[in-house]
Amino acid sequence: MAELIARLRNPNVRVGEQRRAERLNCHWPALVQSDPRDVACVVENISHSGCRVRTVGLLFEPGDSVVVRIPSQKMVLDGVVAWARAEEAGIQFQGNRSKLIELEV
């Protein structure tokens, strides 16, 4: 996991559509922000190109711009909803806009 997080923090890593990216299964509580709402969720898997989140109910539409905040991993990621169904959504991280920043503790 440390290696994946190190790659996520590398500003030289391209985060475009790369469906063959190594995915890390996880269970991280998170918050997905999409104006005007904030939605509690769980990140179920993550790679350097995107993540899958589980929410309560269908709350997103493909194309929605979102920010994924994962406090336990000190991550904040910009993305776009690539797909949404039932209580899940796939979020593709945004190329040059994607950022990992340290959350203030």
PDB file of C-alpha atoms in Angstrom:
ATOM      1  CA  MET A   1       0.000   0.000   0.000  1.00  0.00           C
ATOM      2  CA  ALA A   2       2.845   2.398   0.787  1.00  0.00           C
ATOM      3  CA  GLU A   3       4.159   1.957  -2.752  1.00  0.00           C
ATOM      4  CA  LEU A   4       0.758   2.799  -4.271  1.00  0.00           C
ATOM      5  CA  ILE A   5       0.388   5.867  -2.088  1.00  0.00           C
ATOM      6  CA  ALA A   6       3.930   6.949  -3.029  1.00  0.00           C
ATOM      7  CA  ARG A   7       2.992   6.673  -6.717  1.00  0.00           C
ATOM      8  CA  LEU A   8      -0.194   8.663  -6.102  1.00  0.00           C
ATOM      9  CA  ARG A   9       1.861  11.428  -4.529  1.00  0.00           C
ATOM     10  CA  ASN A  10       4.319  11.519  -7.453  1.00  0.00           C
ATOM     11  CA  PRO A  11       3.498  14.621  -9.529  1.00  0.00           C
ATOM     12  CA  ASN A  12       5.070  12.993 -12.621  1.00  0.00           C
ATOM     13  CA  VAL A  13       2.580  10.120 -12.701  1.00  0.00           C
ATOM     14  CA  ARG A  14      -0.006  10.489 -15.448  1.00  0.00           C
ATOM     15  CA  VAL A  15      -3.491   9.784 -14.148  1.00  0.00           C
ATOM     16  CA  GLY A  16      -5.463   9.587 -17.381  1.00  0.00           C
ATOM     17  CA  GLU A  17      -7.672   6.651 -18.372  1.00  0.00           C
ATOM     18  CA  GLN A  18      -5.635   3.547 -17.592  1.00  0.00           C
ATOM     19  CA  ARG A  19      -8.067   0.706 -16.914  1.00  0.00           C
ATOM     20  CA  ARG A  20      -5.190  -1.737 -16.418  1.00  0.00           C
ATOM     21  CA  ALA A  21      -3.862   0.231 -13.479  1.00  0.00           C
ATOM     22  CA  GLU A  22      -3.105  -1.803 -10.382  1.00  0.00           C
ATOM     23  CA  ARG A  23      -5.991  -1.444  -7.943  1.00  0.00           C
ATOM     24  CA  LEU A  24      -5.793  -1.579  -4.196  1.00  0.00           C
ATOM     25  CA  ASN A  25      -8.832  -3.032  -2.437  1.00  0.00           C
ATOM     26  CA  CYS A  26      -9.583  -0.965   0.633  1.00  0.00           C
ATOM     27  CA  HIS A  27     -12.358   0.146   2.956  1.00  0.00           C
ATOM     28  CA  TRP A  28     -11.638   3.819   3.654  1.00  0.00           C
ATOM     29  CA  PRO A  29     -14.369   6.145   4.950  1.00  0.00           C
ATOM     30  CA  ALA A  30     -14.445   9.236   2.769  1.00  0.00           C
ATOM     31  CA  LEU A  31     -16.436  12.265   1.739  1.00  0.00           C
ATOM     32  CA  VAL A  32     -17.316  13.034  -1.875  1.00  0.00           C
ATOM     33  CA  GLN A  33     -17.998  16.704  -2.481  1.00  0.00           C
ATOM     34  CA  SER A  34     -20.039  17.758  -5.479  1.00  0.00           C
ATOM     35  CA  ASP A  35     -21.622  21.196  -5.224  1.00  0.00           C
ATOM     36  CA  PRO A  36     -23.985  21.704  -3.566  1.00  0.00           C
ATOM     37  CA  ARG A  37     -23.785  18.425  -1.636  1.00  0.00           C
ATOM     38  CA  ASP A  38     -21.301  16.430   0.432  1.00  0.00           C
ATOM     39  CA  VAL A  39     -21.837  12.678   0.517  1.00  0.00           C
ATOM     40  CA  ALA A  40     -20.363  10.242   3.030  1.00  0.00           C
ATOM     41  CA  CYS A  41     -19.054   7.112   1.323  1.00  0.00           C
ATOM     42  CA  VAL A  42     -16.532   4.291   1.506  1.00  0.00           C
ATOM     43  CA  VAL A  43     -13.679   4.024  -1.006  1.00  0.00           C
ATOM     44  CA  GLU A  44     -13.650   0.323  -1.926  1.00  0.00           C
ATOM     45  CA  ASN A  45     -10.725   0.327  -4.340  1.00  0.00           C
ATOM     46  CA  ILE A  46      -8.256   2.860  -5.641  1.00  0.00           C
ATOM     47  CA  SER A  47      -5.532   3.178  -8.263  1.00  0.00           C
ATOM     48  CA  HIS A  48      -3.545   6.096  -9.611  1.00  0.00           C
ATOM     49  CA  SER A  49      -6.256   6.630 -12.253  1.00  0.00           C
ATOM     50  CA  GLY A  50      -9.426   6.427 -10.167  1.00  0.00           C
ATOM     51  CA  CYS A  51     -11.456   4.813  -7.428  1.00  0.00           C
ATOM     52  CA  ARG A  52     -14.759   3.102  -6.727  1.00  0.00           C
ATOM     53  CA  VAL A  53     -16.947   4.462  -3.948  1.00  0.00           C
ATOM     54  CA  ARG A  54     -20.043   3.060  -2.243  1.00  0.00           C
ATOM     55  CA  THR A  55     -22.736   5.414  -0.994  1.00  0.00           C
ATOM     56  CA  VAL A  56     -26.270   5.074   0.311  1.00  0.00           C
ATOM     57  CA  GLY A  57     -28.468   5.386  -2.769  1.00  0.00           C
ATOM     58  CA  LEU A  58     -27.599   6.647  -6.252  1.00  0.00           C
ATOM     59  CA  LEU A  59     -26.292  10.136  -5.644  1.00  0.00           C
ATOM     60  CA  PHE A  60     -24.131  10.934  -8.659  1.00  0.00           C
ATOM     61  CA  GLU A  61     -24.437  11.176 -12.415  1.00  0.00           C
ATOM     62  CA  PRO A  62     -21.675  10.472 -14.948  1.00  0.00           C
ATOM     63  CA  GLY A  63     -19.879  13.715 -15.708  1.00  0.00           C
ATOM     64  CA  ASP A  64     -20.325  15.217 -12.220  1.00  0.00           C
ATOM     65  CA  SER A  65     -17.143  16.945 -11.027  1.00  0.00           C
ATOM     66  CA  VAL A  66     -16.231  15.785  -7.534  1.00  0.00           C
ATOM     67  CA  VAL A  67     -13.578  16.046  -4.860  1.00  0.00           C
ATOM     68  CA  VAL A  68     -12.833  12.869  -2.882  1.00  0.00           C
ATOM     69  CA  ARG A  69     -11.526  13.462   0.641  1.00  0.00           C
ATOM     70  CA  ILE A  70     -10.006  10.454   2.421  1.00  0.00           C
ATOM     71  CA  PRO A  71      -8.947  11.717   5.867  1.00  0.00           C
ATOM     72  CA  SER A  72      -7.382   8.433   7.066  1.00  0.00           C
ATOM     73  CA  GLN A  73      -4.975   8.508   4.084  1.00  0.00           C
ATOM     74  CA  LYS A  74      -4.534  12.303   4.097  1.00  0.00           C
ATOM     75  CA  MET A  75      -5.717  12.447   0.472  1.00  0.00           C
ATOM     76  CA  VAL A  76      -7.795  14.970  -1.458  1.00  0.00           C
ATOM     77  CA  LEU A  77      -8.415  14.033  -5.100  1.00  0.00           C
ATOM     78  CA  ASP A  78     -10.172  15.888  -7.939  1.00  0.00           C
ATOM     79  CA  GLY A  79     -12.184  13.717 -10.277  1.00  0.00           C
ATOM     80  CA  VAL A  80     -15.177  13.154 -12.508  1.00  0.00           C
ATOM     81  CA  VAL A  81     -17.830  10.490 -12.073  1.00  0.00           C
ATOM     82  CA  ALA A  82     -17.180   8.001 -14.896  1.00  0.00           C
ATOM     83  CA  TRP A  83     -20.123   5.722 -14.081  1.00  0.00           C
ATOM     84  CA  ALA A  84     -22.799   5.379 -11.400  1.00  0.00           C
ATOM     85  CA  ARG A  85     -25.227   2.587 -10.598  1.00  0.00           C
ATOM     86  CA  ALA A  86     -27.175   1.449  -7.537  1.00  0.00           C
ATOM     87  CA  GLU A  87     -25.025   2.525  -4.592  1.00  0.00           C
ATOM     88  CA  GLU A  88     -21.666   2.647  -6.387  1.00  0.00           C
ATOM     89  CA  ALA A  89     -19.793   5.164  -8.510  1.00  0.00           C
ATOM     90  CA  GLY A  90     -16.511   5.056 -10.394  1.00  0.00           C
ATOM     91  CA  ILE A  91     -14.469   8.219 -10.179  1.00  0.00           C
ATOM     92  CA  GLN A  92     -11.744   8.984 -12.702  1.00  0.00           C
ATOM     93  CA  PHE A  93      -9.067  11.275 -11.361  1.00  0.00           C
ATOM     94  CA  GLN A  94      -8.461  14.377 -13.441  1.00  0.00           C
ATOM     95  CA  GLY A  95      -5.101  14.596 -15.226  1.00  0.00           C
ATOM     96  CA  ASN A  96      -3.444  17.898 -14.400  1.00  0.00           C
ATOM     97  CA  ARG A  97      -6.132  18.863 -11.885  1.00  0.00           C
ATOM     98  CA  SER A  98      -5.658  15.771  -9.703  1.00  0.00           C
ATOM     99  CA  LYS A  99      -3.901  16.577  -6.471  1.00  0.00           C
ATOM    100  CA  LEU A 100      -2.893  14.823  -3.319  1.00  0.00           C
ATOM    101  CA  ILE A 101      -2.429  17.200  -0.465  1.00  0.00           C
ATOM    102  CA  GLU A 102      -1.772  16.745   3.195  1.00  0.00           C
ATOM    103  CA  LEU A 103      -4.838  17.430   5.279  1.00  0.00           C
ATOM    104  CA  GLU A 104      -4.223  19.631   8.252  1.00  0.00           C
ATOM    105  CA  VAL A 105      -4.473  17.630  11.441  1.00  0.00           C
TER     106      VAL A 105
END
